[in-house]
Each structure stands twice: as structure tokens, then as C-alpha cells.
Amino acid sequence: MSKCIYPFPAIVGQEKLKRAILLNLVNPRIGGVLISGEKGTGKSTIVRSIPSISSSVKVIELPLNITEDRLIGGIDIEKAIIFGRKELEEGILKKADSNILYMDEVNLLSDSIMNTVLEVASSGFNIIEREGISYKHRSKFVPIGTMNPEEGSIKPLFLDKFGLFVSVKGDTNFQNRIEIIKRRIQYEEDKMSFYQQWLGECEELNNKIEKAKTILSQITISEELLNIIADTLNAFACEGNRTEVIVVETVKAIVAIDNRIEGNIDDIKEAFSYVLPHRMRKKPKDKENTNNNGDNQENQNNNEHSNDKNNEMEDSESHVENMTSDFDSKDVKDSLSDIEVIENIGNTFKAKNMYFKNKDNRFRKGSGRRSLSKTESKQGRYIRYRSKNKEIRDISLDGTLRAAAPYQKFREKNGVAIAIKNRDLREKIREKPTGVTIFFLVDASGSISVRKRMEAVKGAIMSLLTDAYEKRDKVSLIAFRKESSEILLQTTRSVELAKKHLSELPSGGKTPLSAGMDKAYNYIKSQWIKDTDMIPLLVLISDGRANVSLTGEDPLVECNEIADKIRKKEIKSLVIDTENGFFKFGTLKELSRRMGATYLSIEDLSDKSIYNSVKNLTISN
């Protein structure tokens, strides 16, 4: 081995990626690294070259179409057939213990495999309970994934599980490109000789890593630096507290590999460059520069105080304008109760990477591209097998052999190598992408018409319709205004028809929000009866200013009651709030909470906002 692989120090460029790998070798508690970049940038070569600089580590590769048996382990078929007893055959997770688990094209792995790998990486143990075997073993490894973003993104659910993130690009420097070609030619002509040329640098890096490991426990991070870490992560709105731990572990590795025992502000900045890119939810607002010297702190504070005052003045002016426009809007709204207008469709955006993850065990028919679901068909990725009393249409050969293996010693063969009985037969479980049905519930009342908000609403819906077309989803359009609600478009795959209805949708009148919610709720229930495999998503777009009662009760009370029904029915929902201005009632925020929905303000509407809003939606009906 290691002498046949491409030497780590011989790789030209990609210094940040090489540094991230070194940090993980020094401190595995960092939690691995996700490498994203176009093809041909040396991602796989760098990962596979790791054993050349770390004699104690192997790179265990995870095949793209691996089954759960090969991953976690299962019954040893050969021993079961020969000796007639059940013995464990260890999976890749056992081999990965104390090593690197390399996942090439990690974004194309199935959700079930990814979830298993990252859960084991987090816990450090793999538990096997299948086919009468119960076994637990240590599995502490460094997960490294590579991906080409052109082939699809990695699910946000898994993104946070990787400690560090590095984006790589091809080297555009002319001299570097020439050097890359020369070294590759030398390597292909005589691999052993080429390796010997770099052996000294490989051993030097190996010694550097081993020395860094020995001083890792001596590293200290001051209280001041910990405060900076916490404050910065809070400013970037990083979710949970995992990020703080990873930053600290990364800082320790940086300090150790540089042969120091105390961290400084530059170490934190370097750690942030690896830890934050795939975790931050927003940009910080006017945060103090973490690298300012203490001598300049007082002057900086004075300047910031002056700037804050100016900002407060500007904010006050805008608040006054918003207050005035809000009062005007209310007056205008009341006077528009009988006037209808048809707004143009506003600006659209690319609503990319909207997906749903299924946690249920239902087998669905249908096609699409948005959500992975188990399927009874023979199409899709084979993920595991099951026993089944009914007729089996898609036999799992490996599953059947595993079930029959322990009994071969006691069965009559009658001229066959393996005797299989009906009770041994196992069926393949497959999963494939399927579409969802998106129910757009649109507020077309007069209050939405104020200040051209209906344009923005139509633009947002148009963007989502375009995405629905690409993902082969079904769509439906329901609008409410004046005194009632109306189904403008029954569920269909014709996105063009939905766009036509959207462009012709008038706005004006009061806001019968409860009527719209009731109509959508009952319509989704009726569609569910017709199509039990349906995966529904309700998208409510409104300002929440309900002023028409459905039953004579308070309109908001009615809305809350229907919201509770939607939640109990486990209808996944996305609420887009169009209310703006200084004075806000915040009705939809509370309503979305009762619905169990994801909440989004239209003021923040963008491709990233939509992406972040729907990333955690889980189909569990």
C-alpha cells in the first residue's frame, strides 16, 4: 500500500483542504470534513493519499450502492452454510474503526445509509440487531465526504454532522497547472520511485501529526477567546451548541499542529473559516472586529456609539414612514372592500433544493423528484430486505441466502448447492424519488393589494410553481377574498394551467382567512382519500388579518381551531407572512406555531430563505 498511492505532499495547491485534513488527523473529535468542488480538482486523490502521512490510519471507502448488511454487518453466509451456525460478518463500520471512512459522491448516498454512518460517527458505537444476532462494537472514525455540487446538494440534515467544510476549485495558475501535469506523469511512469522522492516530506508530516497529538491535551483556550467564539456564533445564528464544541476542538488542533499550547484570535478566525460556511444562518450585524487590538478598543467604541446614534436616527425616520403608511393602508383597505384589481406577477427567484424526508414506513406508488419514499415497484435503489408471507415479486438473493444459510447442515440438498425453503425467501425493499402535492392557499383580499404586495406574492408562487414543475409535483390553487374561499384549480400536474389562474387572480375585499383554511383542510382530506399515497404540502400565503367569520365566532378563534386540526392531521405546512410595516399583529406567526408549520416572512423571501425554510419538513403521516 501506502507506497503505491500518490504522496500527500506531492499534491500541488489545495492548501486549505490539506490543512483541514491534517487538523482531523491531529484531533478526530473535530468530526471530519465535507469537501465540495467541481470534478477534476483532486478531491479524491487528496483523501486517498492520507495513509502516506499517517502510518496508523487507513482510508476505508464506502461504495455508493452499499446495502445496510455490508455497512453495519450481518450473518456470515459461508460459515452458516459450512458449520450450520450463526456468526457475525463484520461490516464496513467495523473496518472503519480508528480509521478514515471516505464517502465519495456523498450527496448521492441514500438517506438511510447516510443517517446510519453519521449517527455511528457521532456515538462511536455500532449496534447490530438482525437475524438473531445482537452485537455492539466500537466504531470511532473520521468521516470525510466529497461531492460535486453540480450533481446535487447534500441534505441539510446531514450537512451539520460534518465538522469542517472546504470548497475547492481547480488551480488557474499557469505554472501550477504545468507542475500538476509533470508530477502526474512521473507518478504514472514509476510509482515507487515517485513515492521515494517525497518520502522525506511524508515522514516529516507524520512526525508533525504525532507530536501534535501528544500536546493536544495541554492546549488552553482563554475565557476571553471562548467569549469571542460564543458571541460570533450567536451573531451568525448557528443552530444548537454543537458548533461551539467543534470550533474549540478545531482551535486546539490548529494550536497543536503549530507546536503551541495557547490559542489566539488568529486561530479562532482560521477555525471559523472551516466551521461556519455550512452552518451560519445569517450575516452578523455590525459586530466588532474580533482582531482589533485592545489599544484601539476605546476609540472604536466611541465611533460605534456615534454610528449607532446615526443608525437610530435613520431607523426612527423609517419607522415614522412605516407607521404613516400603515395607517394609510388601513384606511385604504377599508375603502377597497368592493374594488378588485389584478396585479402583475412580480420578480421570481430560483427556489432550489426544496426536498422532504420521509420517516414513515409506507410504500408509495407514483413518480417525481422531491421526496424519497419506499416503493413496491422493482424500480429504485435496493436498501434492505424483509420477510413476507404474501407473494414475493422482487426476491432479495443475498437476503434469502442469509436466511437459509444456518440450516444447510441439516437440510437434504437433493443435488443442489443450497437448499432453500419458502420461509427463507426475502423481498427487496427499494426507495425511489416521488413527488408531493402542493396546495397553495392564497390571500387575495384588499389588504394584500396595498403597496403592490400582491405582486410579490404572485412572484413567490410563480417561483414555487417553477420548482414544482422541475420536481414533477402536483399543484392546486385555492384563494380566499371578500366573504368566502374558492378552489381555482383542482390538483393537477399542469403547472402552466396553475400559472394561468395565478396571473388572472384578482385581489380585493375582506380577508376570510378561516374560510380559506377550512376549504384547504377539507380539500386535502378528500384528496387523501382518493390517493392514499399522496404527500401533501400546504403553502399558506397571507397577512393574517382575518376579519370575516365562518361560523359567527371570532375569526381568529376559528383560524386557531382549524390550525389545530391541520397539525393533528400531520399535514406539513409552510406559512409565508406578507404582513409588513412598523405595526404588525403577528397573527400568522402564532398561527404557524399551532399548525406545526415552517414560518417565513415575505420580506426575507429568497432562494436561501425558501431553502432554509423547507429543509426540515418531514413527512410522517
PDB file of C-alpha atoms in Angstrom, residues 395-403:
ATOM      1  CA  ILE A 395     -36.594 -11.523  -4.476  1.00  0.00           C
ATOM      2  CA  SER A 396     -33.545 -10.488  -2.499  1.00  0.00           C
ATOM      3  CA  LEU A 397     -30.911 -13.102  -3.317  1.00  0.00           C
ATOM      4  CA  ASP A 398     -28.483 -12.074  -0.598  1.00  0.00           C
ATOM      5  CA  GLY A 399     -31.275 -11.826   1.978  1.00  0.00           C
ATOM      6  CA  THR A 400     -32.626 -15.247   1.040  1.00  0.00           C
ATOM      7  CA  LEU A 401     -29.174 -16.833   1.252  1.00  0.00           C
ATOM      8  CA  ARG A 402     -28.554 -15.263   4.646  1.00  0.00           C
ATOM      9  CA  ALA A 403     -31.864 -16.635   5.945  1.00  0.00           C
TER      10      ALA A 403
END
